[in-house]
PDB file of C-alpha atoms in Angstrom:
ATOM      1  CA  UNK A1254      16.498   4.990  -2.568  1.00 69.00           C
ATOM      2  CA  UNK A1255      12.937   4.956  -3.637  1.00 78.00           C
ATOM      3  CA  UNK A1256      10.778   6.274  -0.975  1.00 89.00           C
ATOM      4  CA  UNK A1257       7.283   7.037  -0.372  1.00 92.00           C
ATOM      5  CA  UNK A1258       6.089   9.504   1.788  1.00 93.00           C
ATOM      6  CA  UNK A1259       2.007   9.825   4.090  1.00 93.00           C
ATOM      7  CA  UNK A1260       1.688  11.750   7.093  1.00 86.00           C
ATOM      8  CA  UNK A1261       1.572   9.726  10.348  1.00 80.00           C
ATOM      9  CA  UNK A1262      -1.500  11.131  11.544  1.00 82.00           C
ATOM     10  CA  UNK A1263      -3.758  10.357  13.199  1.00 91.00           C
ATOM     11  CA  UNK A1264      -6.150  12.547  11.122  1.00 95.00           C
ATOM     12  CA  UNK A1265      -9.495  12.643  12.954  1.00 96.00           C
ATOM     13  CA  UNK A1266     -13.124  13.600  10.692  1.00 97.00           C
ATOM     14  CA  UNK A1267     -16.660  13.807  12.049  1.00 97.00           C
ATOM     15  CA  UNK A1268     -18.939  10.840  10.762  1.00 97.00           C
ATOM     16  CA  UNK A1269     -20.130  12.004   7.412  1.00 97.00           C
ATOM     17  CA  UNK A1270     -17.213  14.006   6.579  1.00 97.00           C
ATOM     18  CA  UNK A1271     -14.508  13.763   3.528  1.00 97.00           C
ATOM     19  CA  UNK A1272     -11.775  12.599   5.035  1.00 97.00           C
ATOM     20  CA  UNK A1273      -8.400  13.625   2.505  1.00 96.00           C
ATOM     21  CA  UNK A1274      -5.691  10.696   2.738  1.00 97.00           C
ATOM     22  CA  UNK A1275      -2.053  12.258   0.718  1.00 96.00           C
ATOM     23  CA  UNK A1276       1.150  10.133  -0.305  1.00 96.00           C
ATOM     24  CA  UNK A1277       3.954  12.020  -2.374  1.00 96.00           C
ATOM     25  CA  UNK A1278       6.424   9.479  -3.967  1.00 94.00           C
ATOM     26  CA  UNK A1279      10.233  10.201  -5.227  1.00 92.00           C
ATOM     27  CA  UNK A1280      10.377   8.068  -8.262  1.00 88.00           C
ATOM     28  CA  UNK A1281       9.030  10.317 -11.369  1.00 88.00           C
ATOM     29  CA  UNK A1282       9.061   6.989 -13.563  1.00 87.00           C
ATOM     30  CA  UNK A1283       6.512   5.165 -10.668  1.00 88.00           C
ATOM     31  CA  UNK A1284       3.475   4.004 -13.029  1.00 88.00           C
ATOM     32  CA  UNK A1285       0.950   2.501 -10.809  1.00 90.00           C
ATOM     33  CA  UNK A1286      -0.152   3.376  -6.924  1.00 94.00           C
ATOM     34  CA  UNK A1287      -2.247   1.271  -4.656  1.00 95.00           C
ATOM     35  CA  UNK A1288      -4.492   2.218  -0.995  1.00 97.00           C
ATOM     36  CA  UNK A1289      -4.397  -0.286   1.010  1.00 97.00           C
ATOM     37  CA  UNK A1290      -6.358  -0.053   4.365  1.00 97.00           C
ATOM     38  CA  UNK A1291      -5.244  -2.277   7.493  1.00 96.00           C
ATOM     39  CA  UNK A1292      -7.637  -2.465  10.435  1.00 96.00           C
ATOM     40  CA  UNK A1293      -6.238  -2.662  14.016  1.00 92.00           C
ATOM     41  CA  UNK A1294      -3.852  -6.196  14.491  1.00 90.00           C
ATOM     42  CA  UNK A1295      -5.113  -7.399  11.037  1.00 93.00           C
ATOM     43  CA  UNK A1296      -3.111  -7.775   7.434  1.00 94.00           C
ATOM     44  CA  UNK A1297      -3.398  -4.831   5.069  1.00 96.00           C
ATOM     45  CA  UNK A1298      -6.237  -4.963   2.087  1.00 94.00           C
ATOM     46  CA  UNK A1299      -6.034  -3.473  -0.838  1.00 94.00           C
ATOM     47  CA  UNK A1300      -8.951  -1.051  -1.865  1.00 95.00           C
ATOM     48  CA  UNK A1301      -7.878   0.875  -4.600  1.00 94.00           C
ATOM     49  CA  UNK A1302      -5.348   1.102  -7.387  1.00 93.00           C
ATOM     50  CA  UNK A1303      -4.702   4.059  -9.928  1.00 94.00           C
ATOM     51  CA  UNK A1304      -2.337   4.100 -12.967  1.00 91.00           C
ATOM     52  CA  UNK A1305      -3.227   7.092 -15.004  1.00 85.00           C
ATOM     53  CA  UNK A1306      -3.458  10.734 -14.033  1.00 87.00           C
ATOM     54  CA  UNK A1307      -6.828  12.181 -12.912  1.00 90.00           C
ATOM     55  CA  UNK A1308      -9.324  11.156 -10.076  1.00 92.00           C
ATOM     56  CA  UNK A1309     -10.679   7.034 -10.044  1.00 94.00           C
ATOM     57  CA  UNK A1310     -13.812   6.263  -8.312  1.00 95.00           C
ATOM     58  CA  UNK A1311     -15.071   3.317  -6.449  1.00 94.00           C
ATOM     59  CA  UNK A1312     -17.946   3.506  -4.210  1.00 96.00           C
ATOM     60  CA  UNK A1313     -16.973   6.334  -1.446  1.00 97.00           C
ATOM     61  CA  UNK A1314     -13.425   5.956  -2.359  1.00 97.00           C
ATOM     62  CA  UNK A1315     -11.579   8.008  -4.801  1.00 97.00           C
ATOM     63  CA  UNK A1316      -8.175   7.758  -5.858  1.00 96.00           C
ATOM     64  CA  UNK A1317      -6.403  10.646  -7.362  1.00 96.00           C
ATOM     65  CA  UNK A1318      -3.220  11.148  -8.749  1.00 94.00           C
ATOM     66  CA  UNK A1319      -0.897  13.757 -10.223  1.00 93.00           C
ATOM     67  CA  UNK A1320       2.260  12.415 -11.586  1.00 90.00           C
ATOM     68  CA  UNK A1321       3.782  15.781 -12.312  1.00 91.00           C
ATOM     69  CA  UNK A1322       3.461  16.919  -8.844  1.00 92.00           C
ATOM     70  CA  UNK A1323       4.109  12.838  -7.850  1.00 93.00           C
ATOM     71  CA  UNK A1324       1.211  12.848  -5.150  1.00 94.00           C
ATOM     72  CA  UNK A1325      -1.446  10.141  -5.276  1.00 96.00           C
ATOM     73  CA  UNK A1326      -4.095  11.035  -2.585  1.00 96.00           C
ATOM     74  CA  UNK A1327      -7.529   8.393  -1.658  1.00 97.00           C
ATOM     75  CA  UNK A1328     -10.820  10.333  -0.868  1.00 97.00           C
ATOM     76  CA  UNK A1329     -13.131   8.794   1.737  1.00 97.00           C
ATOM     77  CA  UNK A1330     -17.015  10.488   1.518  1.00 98.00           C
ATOM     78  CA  UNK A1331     -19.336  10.034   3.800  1.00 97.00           C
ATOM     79  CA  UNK A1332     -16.500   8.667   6.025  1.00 97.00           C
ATOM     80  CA  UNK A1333     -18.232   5.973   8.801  1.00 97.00           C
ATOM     81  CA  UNK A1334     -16.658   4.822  12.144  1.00 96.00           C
ATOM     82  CA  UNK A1335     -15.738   1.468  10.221  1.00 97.00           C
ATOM     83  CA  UNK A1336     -13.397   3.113   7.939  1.00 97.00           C
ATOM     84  CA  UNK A1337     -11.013   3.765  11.427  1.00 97.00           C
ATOM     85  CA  UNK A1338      -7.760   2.224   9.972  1.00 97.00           C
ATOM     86  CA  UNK A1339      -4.283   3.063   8.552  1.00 96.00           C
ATOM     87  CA  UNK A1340      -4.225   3.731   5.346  1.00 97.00           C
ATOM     88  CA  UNK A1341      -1.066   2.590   3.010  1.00 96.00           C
ATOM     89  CA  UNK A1342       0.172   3.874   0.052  1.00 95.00           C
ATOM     90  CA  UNK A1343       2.058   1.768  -2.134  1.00 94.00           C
ATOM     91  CA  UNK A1344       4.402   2.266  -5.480  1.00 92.00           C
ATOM     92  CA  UNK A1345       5.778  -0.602  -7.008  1.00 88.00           C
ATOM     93  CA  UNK A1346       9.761  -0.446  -8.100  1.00 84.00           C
ATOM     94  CA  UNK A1347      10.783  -3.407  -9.971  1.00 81.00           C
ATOM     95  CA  UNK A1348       9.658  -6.213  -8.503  1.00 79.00           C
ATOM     96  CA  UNK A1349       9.045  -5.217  -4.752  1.00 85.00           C
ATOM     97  CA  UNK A1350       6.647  -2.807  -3.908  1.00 89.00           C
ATOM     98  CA  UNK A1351       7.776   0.122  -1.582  1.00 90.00           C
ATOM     99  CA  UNK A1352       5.127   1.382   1.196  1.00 92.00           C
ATOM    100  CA  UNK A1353       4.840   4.233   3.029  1.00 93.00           C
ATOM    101  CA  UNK A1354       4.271   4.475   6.558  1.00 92.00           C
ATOM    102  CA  UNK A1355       0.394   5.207   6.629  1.00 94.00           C
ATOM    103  CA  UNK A1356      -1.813   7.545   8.023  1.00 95.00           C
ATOM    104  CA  UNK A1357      -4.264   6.646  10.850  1.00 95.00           C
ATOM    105  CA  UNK A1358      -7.167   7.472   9.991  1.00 96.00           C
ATOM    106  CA  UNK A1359     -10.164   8.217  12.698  1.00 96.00           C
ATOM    107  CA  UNK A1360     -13.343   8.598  12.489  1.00 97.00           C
ATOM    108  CA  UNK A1361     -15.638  10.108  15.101  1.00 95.00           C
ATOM    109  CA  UNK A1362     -19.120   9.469  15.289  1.00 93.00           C
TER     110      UNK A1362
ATOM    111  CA  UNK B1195     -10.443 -15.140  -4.588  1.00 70.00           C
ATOM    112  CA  UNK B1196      -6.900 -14.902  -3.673  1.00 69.00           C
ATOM    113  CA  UNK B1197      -5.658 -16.718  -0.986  1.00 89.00           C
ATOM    114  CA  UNK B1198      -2.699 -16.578   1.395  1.00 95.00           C
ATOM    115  CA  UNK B1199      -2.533 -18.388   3.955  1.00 96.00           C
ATOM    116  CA  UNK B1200       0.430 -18.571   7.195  1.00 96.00           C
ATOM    117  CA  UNK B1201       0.830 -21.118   9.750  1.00 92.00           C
ATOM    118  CA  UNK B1202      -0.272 -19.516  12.943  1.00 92.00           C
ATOM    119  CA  UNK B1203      -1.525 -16.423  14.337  1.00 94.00           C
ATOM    120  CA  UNK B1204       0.261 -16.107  17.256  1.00 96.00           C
ATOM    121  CA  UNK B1205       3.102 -17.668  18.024  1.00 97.00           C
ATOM    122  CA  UNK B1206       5.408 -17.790  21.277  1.00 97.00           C
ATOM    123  CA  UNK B1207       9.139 -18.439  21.603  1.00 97.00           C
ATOM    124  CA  UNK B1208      12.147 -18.099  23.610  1.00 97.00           C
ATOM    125  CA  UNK B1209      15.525 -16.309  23.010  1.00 98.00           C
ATOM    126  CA  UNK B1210      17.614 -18.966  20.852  1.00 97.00           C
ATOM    127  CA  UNK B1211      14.888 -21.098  19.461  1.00 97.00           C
ATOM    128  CA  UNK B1212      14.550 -21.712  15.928  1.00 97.00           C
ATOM    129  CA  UNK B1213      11.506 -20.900  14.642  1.00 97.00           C
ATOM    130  CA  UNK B1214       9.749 -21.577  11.043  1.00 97.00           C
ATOM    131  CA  UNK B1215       6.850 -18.716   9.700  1.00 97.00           C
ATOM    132  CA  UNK B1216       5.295 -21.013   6.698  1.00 97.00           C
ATOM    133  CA  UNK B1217       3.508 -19.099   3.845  1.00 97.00           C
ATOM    134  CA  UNK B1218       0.900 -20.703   1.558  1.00 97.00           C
ATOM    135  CA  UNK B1219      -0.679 -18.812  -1.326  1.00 96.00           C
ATOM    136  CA  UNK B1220      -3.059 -20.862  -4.125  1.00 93.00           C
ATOM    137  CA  UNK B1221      -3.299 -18.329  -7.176  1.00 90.00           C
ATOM    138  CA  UNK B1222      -0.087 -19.856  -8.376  1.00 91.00           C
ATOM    139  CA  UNK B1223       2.010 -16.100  -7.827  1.00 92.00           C
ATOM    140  CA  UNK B1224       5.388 -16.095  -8.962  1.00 91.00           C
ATOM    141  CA  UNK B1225       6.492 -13.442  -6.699  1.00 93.00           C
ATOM    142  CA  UNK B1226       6.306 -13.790  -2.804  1.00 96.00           C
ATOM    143  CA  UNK B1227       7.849 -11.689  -0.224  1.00 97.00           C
ATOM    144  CA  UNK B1228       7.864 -11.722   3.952  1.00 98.00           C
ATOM    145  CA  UNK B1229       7.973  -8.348   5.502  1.00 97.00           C
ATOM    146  CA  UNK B1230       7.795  -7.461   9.274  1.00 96.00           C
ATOM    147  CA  UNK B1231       5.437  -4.203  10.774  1.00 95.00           C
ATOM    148  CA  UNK B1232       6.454  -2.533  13.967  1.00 93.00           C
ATOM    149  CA  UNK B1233       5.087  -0.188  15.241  1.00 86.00           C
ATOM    150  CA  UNK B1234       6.034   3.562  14.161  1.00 81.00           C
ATOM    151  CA  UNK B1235       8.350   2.010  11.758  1.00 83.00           C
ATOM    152  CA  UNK B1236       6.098   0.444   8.859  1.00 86.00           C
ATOM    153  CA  UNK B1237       6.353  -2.280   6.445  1.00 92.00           C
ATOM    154  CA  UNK B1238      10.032  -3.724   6.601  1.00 93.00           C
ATOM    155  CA  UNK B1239      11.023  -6.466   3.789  1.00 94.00           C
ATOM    156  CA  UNK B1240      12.989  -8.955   4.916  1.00 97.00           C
ATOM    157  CA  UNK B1241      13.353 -11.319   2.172  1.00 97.00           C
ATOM    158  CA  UNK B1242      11.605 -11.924  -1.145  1.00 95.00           C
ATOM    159  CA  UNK B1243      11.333 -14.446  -4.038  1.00 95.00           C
ATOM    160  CA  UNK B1244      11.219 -14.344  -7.880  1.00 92.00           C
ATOM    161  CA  UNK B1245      10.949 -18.063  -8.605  1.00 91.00           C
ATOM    162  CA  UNK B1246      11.209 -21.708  -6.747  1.00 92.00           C
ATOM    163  CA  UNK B1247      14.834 -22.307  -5.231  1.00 89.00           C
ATOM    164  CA  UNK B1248      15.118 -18.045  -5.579  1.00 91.00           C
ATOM    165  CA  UNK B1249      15.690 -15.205  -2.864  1.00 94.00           C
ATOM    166  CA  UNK B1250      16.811 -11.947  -2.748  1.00 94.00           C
ATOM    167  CA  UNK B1251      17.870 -10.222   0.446  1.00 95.00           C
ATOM    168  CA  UNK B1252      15.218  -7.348   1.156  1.00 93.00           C
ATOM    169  CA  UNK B1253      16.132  -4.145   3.784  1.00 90.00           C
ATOM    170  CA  UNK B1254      16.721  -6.016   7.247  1.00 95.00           C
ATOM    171  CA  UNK B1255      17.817 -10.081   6.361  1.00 96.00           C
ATOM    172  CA  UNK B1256      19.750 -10.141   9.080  1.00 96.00           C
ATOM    173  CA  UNK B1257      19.175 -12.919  11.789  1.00 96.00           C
ATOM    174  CA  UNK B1258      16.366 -14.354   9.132  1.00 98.00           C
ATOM    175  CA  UNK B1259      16.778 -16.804   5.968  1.00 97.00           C
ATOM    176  CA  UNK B1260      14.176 -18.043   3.922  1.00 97.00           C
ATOM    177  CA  UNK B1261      13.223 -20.943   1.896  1.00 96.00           C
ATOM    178  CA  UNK B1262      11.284 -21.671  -1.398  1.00 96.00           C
ATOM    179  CA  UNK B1263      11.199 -25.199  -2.622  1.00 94.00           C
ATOM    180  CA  UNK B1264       7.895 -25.015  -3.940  1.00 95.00           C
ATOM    181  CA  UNK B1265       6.443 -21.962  -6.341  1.00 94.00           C
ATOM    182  CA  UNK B1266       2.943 -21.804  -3.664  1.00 95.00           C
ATOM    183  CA  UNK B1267       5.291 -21.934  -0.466  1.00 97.00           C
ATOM    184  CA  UNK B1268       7.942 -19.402   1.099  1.00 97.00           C
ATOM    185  CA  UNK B1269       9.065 -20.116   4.658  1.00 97.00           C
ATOM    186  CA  UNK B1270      10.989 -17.838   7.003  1.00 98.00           C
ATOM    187  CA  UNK B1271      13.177 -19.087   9.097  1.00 98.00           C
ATOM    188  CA  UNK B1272      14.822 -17.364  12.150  1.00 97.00           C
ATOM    189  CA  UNK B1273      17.892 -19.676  13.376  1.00 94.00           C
ATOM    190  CA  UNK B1274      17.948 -18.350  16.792  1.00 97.00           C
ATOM    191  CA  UNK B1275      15.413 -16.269  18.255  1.00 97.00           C
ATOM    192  CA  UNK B1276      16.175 -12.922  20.058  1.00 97.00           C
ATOM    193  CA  UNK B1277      13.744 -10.578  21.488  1.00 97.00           C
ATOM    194  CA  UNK B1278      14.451  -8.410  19.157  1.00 96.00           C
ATOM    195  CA  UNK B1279      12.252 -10.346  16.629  1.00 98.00           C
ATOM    196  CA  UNK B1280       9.293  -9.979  18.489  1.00 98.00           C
ATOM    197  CA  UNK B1281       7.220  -8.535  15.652  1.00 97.00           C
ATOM    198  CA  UNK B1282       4.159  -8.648  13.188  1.00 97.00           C
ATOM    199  CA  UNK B1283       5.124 -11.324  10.413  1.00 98.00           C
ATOM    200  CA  UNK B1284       3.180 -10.491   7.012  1.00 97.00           C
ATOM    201  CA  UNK B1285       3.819 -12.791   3.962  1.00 97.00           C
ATOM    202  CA  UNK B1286       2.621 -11.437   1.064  1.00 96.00           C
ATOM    203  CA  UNK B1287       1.914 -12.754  -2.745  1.00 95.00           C
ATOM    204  CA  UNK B1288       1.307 -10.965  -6.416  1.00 91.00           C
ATOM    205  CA  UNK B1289       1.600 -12.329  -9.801  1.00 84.00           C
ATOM    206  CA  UNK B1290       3.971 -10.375 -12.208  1.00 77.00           C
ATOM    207  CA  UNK B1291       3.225  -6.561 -12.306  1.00 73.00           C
ATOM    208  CA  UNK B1292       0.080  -6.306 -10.183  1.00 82.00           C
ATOM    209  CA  UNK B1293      -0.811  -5.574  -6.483  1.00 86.00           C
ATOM    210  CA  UNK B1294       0.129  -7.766  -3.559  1.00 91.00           C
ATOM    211  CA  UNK B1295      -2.013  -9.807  -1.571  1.00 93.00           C
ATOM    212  CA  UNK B1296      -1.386 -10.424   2.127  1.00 96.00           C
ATOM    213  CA  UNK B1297      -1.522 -13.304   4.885  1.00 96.00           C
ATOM    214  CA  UNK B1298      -3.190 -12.404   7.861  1.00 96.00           C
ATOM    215  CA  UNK B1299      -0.232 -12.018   9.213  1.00 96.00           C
ATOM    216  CA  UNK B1300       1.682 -14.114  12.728  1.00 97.00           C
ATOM    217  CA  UNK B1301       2.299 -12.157  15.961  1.00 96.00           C
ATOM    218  CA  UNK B1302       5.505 -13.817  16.789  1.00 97.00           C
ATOM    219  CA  UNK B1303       6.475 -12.829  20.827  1.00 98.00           C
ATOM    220  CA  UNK B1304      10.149 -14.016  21.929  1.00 98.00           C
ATOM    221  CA  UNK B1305      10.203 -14.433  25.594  1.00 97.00           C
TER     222      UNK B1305
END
């Protein structure tokens, strides 16, 4: 059973903080990760993906991921009220990707 | 830009009704997959698709099928309603190997 682990949360930040997102996966031979973010009653979107070890960067988002220690984790600087969501991680296996159960993410201003 | 598209938003129902969740997408995908969220217990797959005329049971089929005549169209079906199924319906498209791209999802209540 492939699974993919994220702490439920909520975590609450202060506007302006770095808000630190974690997902630890079981399958060592997983290649490629995605973030997704899903806003309140709305479909998840995807906002990052990361295949190779080391940190990706896009904007105020940055995706890191260790396969030896099989964590991917998604950096939010400067974290604004808008950024409120869960957060998904998902690993692909085969053809179906699994998810994990997201993390709310809150962000006080 | 990728598009996937469902049927309705919100949709209401009553115990024993049977009810069709259409999914559009227009990128041409080959894979497509329904899934239901609930709350505290995630993403769910129900059913997913490879190919026209193919499905593959997912983690909870059970009171659902599915159909696929055409490769840009998957449609859930749930031959009699229970309130059980009262649930967040997400369809969701990718072409082989890369990320998949949601519907906005139906909010399906079963009186």
């Amino acid at each position: 059973q492939k699974e993919v682990e994220q702490n439920s949360g909520p975590l609450s930040v202060p506007e302006g903080a770095i808000a630190s997102l974690n997902c630890t996966y079981s399958d060592r031979g997983s290649q490629s990760f995605f973030w997704y973010r899903q806003y309140s009653g709305k479909s998840p979107e995807l906002i990052m993906s990361i295949y190779s070890n080391g940190d990706k960067e896009d904007g105020r988002f940055t995706a890191q991921l260790n396969k030896a220690s099989q964590y991917v984790s998604l950096l939010i600087r400067d974290s604004q009220p808008s950024d409120s969501a869960t957060y998904l991680c998902a690993v692909p296996y085969g053809q179906n990707f699994v998810f994990g159960p997201g993390t709310r993410l809150s962000v006080l201003p | 830009d990728v598009k996937v598209t469902q049927s309705s938003r919100y949709l209401v129902k009553r115990t024993g009704e049977k009810v069709f969740l259409e999914c559009v997408q227009d990128m041409d995908h080959e894979n497509m997959f329904w899934y239901r969220q609930d709350p505290g217990l995630g993403l769910r797959l129900i059913y997913f698709s490879y190919d026209v005329k193919m499905k593959e049971k997912g983690d909870i089929p059970e009171g659902y099928s599915v159909s696929r005549e055409k490769k840009e169209r998957f449609s859930l079906i749930l031959e009699s309603a229970s309130t059980n199924q009262t649930s967040m319906y997400l369809c969701a498209s990718n072409p082989e190997g890369e990320t998949q791209y949601f519907g906005p999802g139906t909010r399906l209540l079963v009186l």
